[in-house]
Amino acid sequence: MQRLRALHPWLGRLPPWGLVLLIWAGSRLLTTTLLATLFAVATRLDWPFASYRSDPNFFTFSGSWDSSFYRQIALHGYPSELPTDAAGQVEPNAWAFLPVFPWLVRGVSAVTALDFYVAGTLVAIAFGVGAALMLYRLLAPRVGEHCALWAVALFCFGPLSFILQVAYAESLFLFLVFASLGLMLSKRYLLMIPLAVVAAFTRPGVLALSLALAILLVLRWRERDRFAWRERWSIVVAGLAIAAAGLAWPLVAGAVTGASDAYLDTELSWWTGFVGRVEFVPLTPWFLMAGQYLGVAGTVLVLVLVAGFGWWLSRRALHPLRPEIVAYSASYGLYLVAVFLPQQSLFRLLLPLAPLLGDPAIARSKPLRRGLLAVSVALQPVAIVLLWFVGYP
């Protein structure tokens, strides 16, 4: 980043947040160019893809896949009856998607008279900027400006970074989570509640914040002389409030549809193409998926991945990120292993672990950071083709 500042005198006068905006702008220029080029090629060659084809344009293309469900929620709300197939099994439906993003986009559309997909893209971009700024603000006090800026660069230019500017809820969720983590680091636990509650109705995964607070409480309890009771109760209240919000959506779906398992059955309907109709058992989805396709080797692979992630989090190099960021990362990793069936969406769901890009070992190694950035940029068009044309991200 020192070399970036040396490119032109005015770069040297930019504050850190200005460099973050510059990195974001450069990444959006690249990603938009890739998306627009592939959209033009696909349209010219009449490739099939998942956008709203009655009016094919770049913004409807940016509203492919899950965005169609967000549009349905914004325009028509949620179904009062779950759709089922001939065998009575629940089919994929809008209850798998949370309401904050589509309602926000609907509000923007109402105020600006913009189409849903145009408004959704603009909302995603705005909160993508916010997420990048929050990521820098989260990391800089812990690991320094140099390391934090490299983390932002890897976040903005990552293989899945195109998801931060399409009509998905990711950028909004990341902004809320990074802001909540920043409040956790500054010990303003009660202020986390409104942000985390909104995040809980934006996208699944906010329970990781609640578990991170529980871990932090245990760790801080060992520092009794410096751990005031007011702070203890703030952590407890925030953790319980966030946990309640994170568990609320299945209850809402059950109350509206009259089916207590409405949300779970809806989520499982997406699993059928990979593992068939199965019962949900926590902590087994990864083993189920790996065993289905790789047998015993798949089980071993999952254990190796879990052990490798645990080793990464336990490394001394991550001490500047301890304990809050490491506790959150461990909690979010546990959440993914506990409830998520690993398939192509896994790459998108790893984005909330972006604070780990602040690992000082990355910024200290010039070959590593340059290699990661180069690989990330090279994988962007591959990810767009595979996850925006062939399959959903």
Short mmCIF file of C-alpha atoms in Angstrom, two decimals:
data_model
loop_
_atom_site.label_atom_id
_atom_site.label_comp_id
_atom_site.label_asym_id
_atom_site.label_seq_id
_atom_site.Cartn_x
_atom_site.Cartn_y
_atom_site.Cartn_z
CA MET A 1 0.00 0.00 0.00
CA GLN A 2 2.98 2.28 0.42
CA ARG A 3 3.64 1.80 -3.30
CA LEU A 4 0.02 2.73 -4.02
CA ARG A 5 0.50 5.99 -2.12
CA ALA A 6 3.75 6.62 -4.06
CA LEU A 7 2.05 6.42 -7.47
CA HIS A 8 0.87 10.02 -7.31
CA PRO A 9 1.33 12.84 -4.77
CA TRP A 10 -2.39 13.18 -4.09
CA LEU A 11 -2.59 9.50 -3.14
CA GLY A 12 -0.17 10.19 -0.34
CA ARG A 13 -2.55 12.81 1.03
CA LEU A 14 -5.58 10.52 0.99
CA PRO A 15 -6.85 9.39 4.40
CA PRO A 16 -7.18 5.62 4.88
CA TRP A 17 -10.91 5.69 4.16
CA GLY A 18 -10.11 7.39 0.86
CA LEU A 19 -7.80 4.53 -0.06
CA VAL A 20 -10.56 2.08 0.86
CA LEU A 21 -12.94 3.89 -1.49
CA LEU A 22 -10.27 3.87 -4.19
CA ILE A 23 -9.78 0.11 -3.78
CA TRP A 24 -13.53 -0.41 -3.87
CA ALA A 25 -13.91 1.71 -7.01
CA GLY A 26 -11.14 -0.19 -8.78
CA SER A 27 -12.65 -3.52 -7.84
CA ARG A 28 -16.11 -2.47 -9.06
CA LEU A 29 -14.64 -1.25 -12.34
CA LEU A 30 -13.10 -4.68 -12.89
CA THR A 31 -16.10 -6.68 -11.73
CA THR A 32 -18.61 -4.57 -13.65
CA THR A 33 -16.50 -4.92 -16.79
CA LEU A 34 -16.42 -8.70 -16.39
CA LEU A 35 -20.15 -8.94 -15.71
CA ALA A 36 -21.04 -6.61 -18.59
CA THR A 37 -18.74 -8.41 -21.01
CA LEU A 38 -20.12 -11.83 -20.13
CA PHE A 39 -23.68 -10.50 -20.30
CA ALA A 40 -23.03 -9.06 -23.78
CA VAL A 41 -21.44 -12.30 -24.98
CA ALA A 42 -24.21 -14.44 -23.50
CA THR A 43 -26.90 -12.25 -25.06
CA ARG A 44 -25.19 -12.22 -28.43
CA LEU A 45 -24.74 -16.00 -28.46
CA ASP A 46 -28.14 -16.63 -26.87
CA TRP A 47 -26.74 -18.49 -23.88
CA PRO A 48 -29.39 -19.54 -21.36
CA PHE A 49 -29.05 -17.85 -17.98
CA ALA A 50 -31.26 -17.18 -15.00
CA SER A 51 -32.18 -13.51 -15.36
CA TYR A 52 -35.69 -12.15 -15.77
CA ARG A 53 -35.89 -12.78 -19.51
CA SER A 54 -39.10 -10.89 -20.37
CA ASP A 55 -36.95 -7.73 -20.27
CA PRO A 56 -33.32 -8.87 -20.57
CA ASN A 57 -30.88 -6.12 -19.65
CA PHE A 58 -27.82 -5.76 -17.48
CA PHE A 59 -29.83 -5.04 -14.34
CA THR A 60 -32.15 -8.01 -14.73
CA PHE A 61 -29.01 -10.04 -15.39
CA SER A 62 -27.69 -8.68 -12.08
CA GLY A 63 -30.93 -9.90 -10.52
CA SER A 64 -30.56 -13.57 -11.37
CA TRP A 65 -31.13 -16.59 -9.14
CA ASP A 66 -32.05 -15.71 -5.53
CA SER A 67 -32.89 -12.16 -6.58
CA SER A 68 -36.07 -13.46 -8.21
CA PHE A 69 -37.25 -14.63 -4.77
CA TYR A 70 -36.38 -11.24 -3.27
CA ARG A 71 -38.41 -9.59 -6.01
CA GLN A 72 -41.33 -11.91 -5.32
CA ILE A 73 -41.16 -11.03 -1.60
CA ALA A 74 -41.01 -7.30 -2.37
CA LEU A 75 -43.99 -7.44 -4.72
CA HIS A 76 -46.17 -10.18 -3.22
CA GLY A 77 -44.89 -11.06 0.25
CA TYR A 78 -44.60 -14.60 1.55
CA PRO A 79 -46.93 -17.50 0.72
CA SER A 80 -49.46 -18.42 3.40
CA GLU A 81 -49.38 -22.01 2.17
CA LEU A 82 -46.22 -23.93 1.38
CA PRO A 83 -45.97 -25.16 -2.22
CA THR A 84 -45.70 -28.94 -2.48
CA ASP A 85 -45.03 -31.48 -5.21
CA ALA A 86 -47.22 -34.45 -6.18
CA ALA A 87 -45.77 -36.45 -3.28
CA GLY A 88 -46.64 -33.72 -0.78
CA GLN A 89 -43.01 -32.66 -0.28
CA VAL A 90 -42.30 -28.95 0.24
CA GLU A 91 -40.75 -27.27 -2.78
CA PRO A 92 -38.32 -24.31 -2.80
CA ASN A 93 -40.14 -21.09 -1.93
CA ALA A 94 -39.70 -17.58 -0.56
CA TRP A 95 -39.63 -18.60 3.12
CA ALA A 96 -35.94 -19.48 2.71
CA PHE A 97 -35.19 -15.77 2.25
CA LEU A 98 -35.35 -13.09 4.91
CA PRO A 99 -37.29 -9.84 4.47
CA VAL A 100 -35.02 -6.87 5.23
CA PHE A 101 -33.27 -6.67 1.86
CA PRO A 102 -36.37 -7.00 -0.36
CA TRP A 103 -38.35 -4.60 1.82
CA LEU A 104 -35.51 -2.06 1.74
CA VAL A 105 -35.27 -2.38 -2.05
CA ARG A 106 -39.04 -2.00 -2.32
CA GLY A 107 -38.78 1.22 -0.32
CA VAL A 108 -36.02 2.54 -2.56
CA SER A 109 -38.06 1.59 -5.62
CA ALA A 110 -41.10 3.42 -4.27
CA VAL A 111 -39.12 6.59 -3.57
CA THR A 112 -37.10 6.62 -6.79
CA ALA A 113 -39.54 4.86 -9.18
CA LEU A 114 -36.68 2.55 -10.17
CA ASP A 115 -37.25 -1.05 -11.22
CA PHE A 116 -36.64 -3.62 -8.46
CA TYR A 117 -33.48 -4.97 -10.09
CA VAL A 118 -32.00 -1.50 -10.63
CA ALA A 119 -32.80 -0.50 -7.05
CA GLY A 120 -31.51 -3.82 -5.74
CA THR A 121 -28.20 -3.38 -7.53
CA LEU A 122 -27.79 0.16 -6.19
CA VAL A 123 -28.62 -0.92 -2.63
CA ALA A 124 -26.12 -3.79 -2.87
CA ILE A 125 -23.39 -1.47 -4.15
CA ALA A 126 -24.04 1.11 -1.42
CA PHE A 127 -23.78 -1.43 1.36
CA GLY A 128 -20.82 -3.05 -0.36
CA VAL A 129 -18.98 0.25 0.04
CA GLY A 130 -20.10 0.33 3.66
CA ALA A 131 -18.91 -3.25 4.25
CA ALA A 132 -15.45 -2.43 2.86
CA LEU A 133 -15.19 0.65 5.09
CA MET A 134 -16.40 -1.28 8.13
CA LEU A 135 -13.92 -4.08 7.45
CA TYR A 136 -11.06 -1.55 7.42
CA ARG A 137 -12.34 0.15 10.57
CA LEU A 138 -12.66 -3.23 12.25
CA LEU A 139 -9.11 -4.36 11.46
CA ALA A 140 -6.95 -1.22 11.42
CA PRO A 141 -6.80 -0.70 15.21
CA ARG A 142 -5.77 -4.32 15.66
CA VAL A 143 -3.35 -5.02 12.81
CA GLY A 144 -2.45 -1.59 11.44
CA GLU A 145 -3.25 0.35 8.28
CA HIS A 146 -1.06 -1.71 5.92
CA CYS A 147 -2.53 -5.06 6.91
CA ALA A 148 -6.11 -3.72 7.03
CA LEU A 149 -5.86 -2.21 3.54
CA TRP A 150 -4.58 -5.50 2.14
CA ALA A 151 -7.49 -7.29 3.78
CA VAL A 152 -9.88 -4.83 2.13
CA ALA A 153 -8.18 -5.34 -1.24
CA LEU A 154 -8.50 -9.12 -1.01
CA PHE A 155 -12.12 -8.73 0.10
CA CYS A 156 -13.02 -6.35 -2.75
CA PHE A 157 -11.17 -8.31 -5.46
CA GLY A 158 -12.06 -11.78 -4.21
CA PRO A 159 -13.37 -14.43 -6.62
CA LEU A 160 -16.94 -13.97 -5.32
CA SER A 161 -16.76 -10.17 -5.05
CA PHE A 162 -19.28 -9.78 -7.87
CA ILE A 163 -21.92 -10.84 -5.34
CA LEU A 164 -21.40 -7.49 -3.61
CA GLN A 165 -23.01 -5.61 -6.51
CA VAL A 166 -25.86 -7.87 -7.61
CA ALA A 167 -29.34 -7.88 -6.09
CA TYR A 168 -28.42 -10.19 -3.21
CA ALA A 169 -28.52 -9.48 0.53
CA GLU A 170 -24.82 -10.26 1.06
CA SER A 171 -23.38 -6.75 1.14
CA LEU A 172 -26.09 -5.53 3.53
CA PHE A 173 -25.52 -8.51 5.84
CA LEU A 174 -21.74 -8.05 5.76
CA PHE A 175 -22.06 -4.35 6.58
CA LEU A 176 -24.26 -5.14 9.60
CA VAL A 177 -22.02 -7.96 10.84
CA PHE A 178 -18.78 -6.01 10.47
CA ALA A 179 -20.36 -3.02 12.22
CA SER A 180 -21.57 -5.31 15.02
CA LEU A 181 -18.09 -6.78 15.40
CA GLY A 182 -16.66 -3.26 15.59
CA LEU A 183 -19.02 -2.49 18.48
CA MET A 184 -18.00 -5.75 20.15
CA LEU A 185 -14.35 -4.74 19.90
CA SER A 186 -15.11 -1.37 21.49
CA LYS A 187 -17.14 -3.12 24.25
CA ARG A 188 -20.38 -1.38 23.31
CA TYR A 189 -22.31 -4.62 23.50
CA LEU A 190 -25.82 -3.22 23.90
CA LEU A 191 -25.39 -1.11 20.75
CA MET A 192 -24.82 -4.35 18.84
CA ILE A 193 -28.42 -5.37 19.40
CA PRO A 194 -30.21 -3.19 16.79
CA LEU A 195 -27.64 -3.92 14.10
CA ALA A 196 -27.55 -7.66 14.81
CA VAL A 197 -31.34 -7.89 14.99
CA VAL A 198 -31.63 -6.31 11.54
CA ALA A 199 -28.91 -8.70 10.33
CA ALA A 200 -30.91 -11.63 11.74
CA PHE A 201 -33.75 -10.75 9.36
CA THR A 202 -31.39 -10.09 6.45
CA ARG A 203 -29.60 -13.42 6.05
CA PRO A 204 -28.98 -16.50 8.23
CA GLY A 205 -25.79 -16.61 10.28
CA VAL A 206 -26.23 -14.01 13.01
CA LEU A 207 -26.23 -16.71 15.72
CA ALA A 208 -22.44 -16.70 15.33
CA LEU A 209 -22.39 -13.25 16.95
CA SER A 210 -24.37 -14.56 19.91
CA LEU A 211 -22.04 -17.53 20.37
CA ALA A 212 -19.01 -15.24 20.04
CA LEU A 213 -20.39 -13.12 22.88
CA ALA A 214 -20.82 -16.26 25.00
CA ILE A 215 -17.20 -17.24 24.33
CA LEU A 216 -16.07 -13.72 25.14
CA LEU A 217 -18.02 -13.81 28.43
CA VAL A 218 -16.22 -16.98 29.48
CA LEU A 219 -12.84 -15.55 28.53
CA ARG A 220 -13.48 -12.25 30.26
CA TRP A 221 -14.77 -13.99 33.38
CA ARG A 222 -11.20 -15.04 34.06
CA GLU A 223 -10.33 -11.33 34.42
CA ARG A 224 -12.69 -10.75 37.34
CA ASP A 225 -10.80 -7.80 38.80
CA ARG A 226 -11.10 -5.89 35.51
CA PHE A 227 -14.49 -7.22 34.43
CA ALA A 228 -17.25 -4.98 35.82
CA TRP A 229 -20.69 -6.46 36.47
CA ARG A 230 -22.25 -3.89 34.18
CA GLU A 231 -20.11 -5.15 31.33
CA ARG A 232 -20.98 -8.76 32.13
CA TRP A 233 -24.69 -8.05 32.03
CA SER A 234 -24.31 -6.09 28.80
CA ILE A 235 -22.72 -9.13 27.15
CA VAL A 236 -25.45 -11.43 28.48
CA VAL A 237 -28.31 -9.17 27.40
CA ALA A 238 -26.82 -8.59 23.96
CA GLY A 239 -26.10 -12.29 23.46
CA LEU A 240 -29.60 -13.36 24.45
CA ALA A 241 -31.28 -10.67 22.35
CA ILE A 242 -29.24 -11.57 19.27
CA ALA A 243 -29.87 -15.29 19.82
CA ALA A 244 -33.62 -14.67 20.10
CA ALA A 245 -33.58 -12.69 16.84
CA GLY A 246 -31.52 -15.37 15.12
CA LEU A 247 -34.04 -18.05 16.08
CA ALA A 248 -37.18 -16.01 15.34
CA TRP A 249 -37.66 -16.54 11.59
CA PRO A 250 -38.64 -20.24 11.77
CA LEU A 251 -41.28 -19.25 14.33
CA VAL A 252 -42.59 -16.52 12.01
CA ALA A 253 -42.75 -18.94 9.07
CA GLY A 254 -44.55 -21.50 11.21
CA ALA A 255 -47.07 -18.97 12.52
CA VAL A 256 -47.96 -17.63 9.06
CA THR A 257 -48.17 -21.00 7.27
CA GLY A 258 -49.54 -23.08 10.13
CA ALA A 259 -46.70 -25.59 9.62
CA SER A 260 -44.26 -25.65 12.52
CA ASP A 261 -41.43 -26.94 10.30
CA ALA A 262 -42.14 -24.57 7.41
CA TYR A 263 -38.71 -22.95 7.41
CA LEU A 264 -36.76 -26.17 7.94
CA ASP A 265 -38.72 -28.04 5.27
CA THR A 266 -38.19 -25.15 2.86
CA GLU A 267 -34.44 -25.15 3.46
CA LEU A 268 -34.27 -28.94 3.06
CA SER A 269 -36.08 -28.68 -0.29
CA TRP A 270 -32.86 -27.21 -1.73
CA TRP A 271 -30.93 -30.27 -0.56
CA THR A 272 -32.85 -32.80 -2.63
CA GLY A 273 -30.80 -32.28 -5.79
CA PHE A 274 -27.65 -33.19 -3.88
CA VAL A 275 -28.56 -35.79 -1.24
CA GLY A 276 -32.26 -36.52 -1.81
CA ARG A 277 -34.91 -36.20 0.88
CA VAL A 278 -33.24 -36.42 4.28
CA GLU A 279 -33.92 -35.51 7.89
CA PHE A 280 -31.95 -32.63 9.34
CA VAL A 281 -29.45 -33.58 12.05
CA PRO A 282 -27.13 -30.80 13.30
CA LEU A 283 -23.40 -31.19 12.65
CA THR A 284 -23.98 -33.88 10.01
CA PRO A 285 -24.61 -32.04 6.67
CA TRP A 286 -20.93 -31.82 5.68
CA PHE A 287 -20.38 -35.49 6.45
CA LEU A 288 -23.59 -36.37 4.62
CA MET A 289 -22.56 -34.48 1.49
CA ALA A 290 -18.95 -35.68 1.52
CA GLY A 291 -19.94 -39.27 2.22
CA GLN A 292 -22.51 -39.20 -0.58
CA TYR A 293 -19.90 -38.41 -3.23
CA LEU A 294 -16.55 -39.43 -1.76
CA GLY A 295 -17.36 -42.15 0.75
CA VAL A 296 -14.91 -42.62 3.61
CA ALA A 297 -12.45 -40.26 1.92
CA GLY A 298 -15.10 -37.53 2.17
CA THR A 299 -15.43 -38.00 5.92
CA VAL A 300 -11.66 -37.79 6.28
CA LEU A 301 -11.61 -34.65 4.12
CA VAL A 302 -14.19 -32.92 6.34
CA LEU A 303 -12.21 -33.79 9.46
CA VAL A 304 -9.02 -32.45 7.85
CA LEU A 305 -10.75 -29.20 6.86
CA VAL A 306 -12.17 -28.70 10.35
CA ALA A 307 -8.79 -29.44 11.94
CA GLY A 308 -7.05 -27.10 9.49
CA PHE A 309 -9.46 -24.27 10.27
CA GLY A 310 -8.96 -24.82 13.98
CA TRP A 311 -5.18 -24.73 13.51
CA TRP A 312 -5.43 -21.46 11.58
CA LEU A 313 -7.46 -19.83 14.35
CA SER A 314 -5.05 -21.06 17.04
CA ARG A 315 -1.91 -19.66 15.38
CA ARG A 316 0.12 -17.13 17.34
CA ALA A 317 0.12 -14.85 14.27
CA LEU A 318 -3.59 -14.22 14.83
CA HIS A 319 -3.07 -12.87 18.33
CA PRO A 320 -3.75 -9.27 17.20
CA LEU A 321 -7.25 -10.39 16.16
CA ARG A 322 -8.01 -12.09 19.47
CA PRO A 323 -10.31 -12.70 21.16
CA GLU A 324 -13.39 -11.17 19.54
CA ILE A 325 -12.64 -11.73 15.84
CA VAL A 326 -11.25 -15.21 16.40
CA ALA A 327 -14.23 -16.12 18.61
CA TYR A 328 -16.64 -14.87 15.94
CA SER A 329 -14.78 -16.71 13.16
CA ALA A 330 -14.81 -19.95 15.13
CA SER A 331 -18.52 -19.49 15.86
CA TYR A 332 -19.40 -18.79 12.25
CA GLY A 333 -17.35 -21.77 11.10
CA LEU A 334 -19.24 -23.94 13.59
CA TYR A 335 -22.53 -22.55 12.28
CA LEU A 336 -21.64 -23.53 8.71
CA VAL A 337 -20.62 -27.05 9.71
CA ALA A 338 -23.67 -27.45 11.96
CA VAL A 339 -26.47 -26.46 9.59
CA PHE A 340 -25.27 -25.92 6.03
CA LEU A 341 -25.02 -28.51 3.25
CA PRO A 342 -21.78 -27.62 1.43
CA GLN A 343 -22.35 -26.97 -2.27
CA GLN A 344 -21.66 -24.07 -4.61
CA SER A 345 -23.23 -21.53 -2.24
CA LEU A 346 -20.50 -22.30 0.30
CA PHE A 347 -18.12 -19.86 -1.42
CA ARG A 348 -20.60 -17.02 -0.93
CA LEU A 349 -21.30 -18.03 2.65
CA LEU A 350 -17.59 -17.80 3.49
CA LEU A 351 -17.61 -14.02 2.93
CA PRO A 352 -18.48 -13.21 6.58
CA LEU A 353 -15.09 -14.70 7.49
CA ALA A 354 -13.39 -11.80 5.67
CA PRO A 355 -11.96 -10.35 8.94
CA LEU A 356 -9.53 -13.28 8.90
CA LEU A 357 -7.95 -11.65 5.83
CA GLY A 358 -6.42 -9.35 8.42
CA ASP A 359 -4.05 -12.16 9.36
CA PRO A 360 -0.72 -10.28 9.69
CA ALA A 361 1.07 -13.19 8.00
CA ILE A 362 -0.65 -12.22 4.74
CA ALA A 363 0.45 -8.60 4.78
CA ARG A 364 4.00 -9.47 5.85
CA SER A 365 4.61 -11.80 2.90
CA LYS A 366 4.80 -9.90 -0.39
CA PRO A 367 4.67 -13.07 -2.54
CA LEU A 368 1.68 -14.39 -0.57
CA ARG A 369 -0.40 -11.23 -0.71
CA ARG A 370 0.39 -10.61 -4.39
CA GLY A 371 -0.28 -14.24 -5.22
CA LEU A 372 -3.62 -14.21 -3.41
CA LEU A 373 -4.65 -11.00 -5.18
CA ALA A 374 -3.61 -12.32 -8.60
CA VAL A 375 -5.42 -15.62 -8.08
CA SER A 376 -8.52 -13.80 -6.84
CA VAL A 377 -8.67 -11.59 -9.93
CA ALA A 378 -8.03 -14.55 -12.26
CA LEU A 379 -10.83 -16.56 -10.63
CA GLN A 380 -13.44 -13.79 -10.95
CA PRO A 381 -14.50 -14.58 -14.56
CA VAL A 382 -14.42 -18.29 -13.72
CA ALA A 383 -16.71 -17.72 -10.75
CA ILE A 384 -19.09 -15.57 -12.81
CA VAL A 385 -19.38 -18.20 -15.55
CA LEU A 386 -19.77 -21.15 -13.19
CA LEU A 387 -21.94 -19.50 -10.54
CA TRP A 388 -23.93 -16.94 -12.53
CA PHE A 389 -24.53 -18.92 -15.73
CA VAL A 390 -24.17 -22.61 -14.93
CA GLY A 391 -25.32 -22.63 -11.30
CA TYR A 392 -26.42 -20.32 -8.54
CA PRO A 393 -23.95 -18.79 -6.04
#
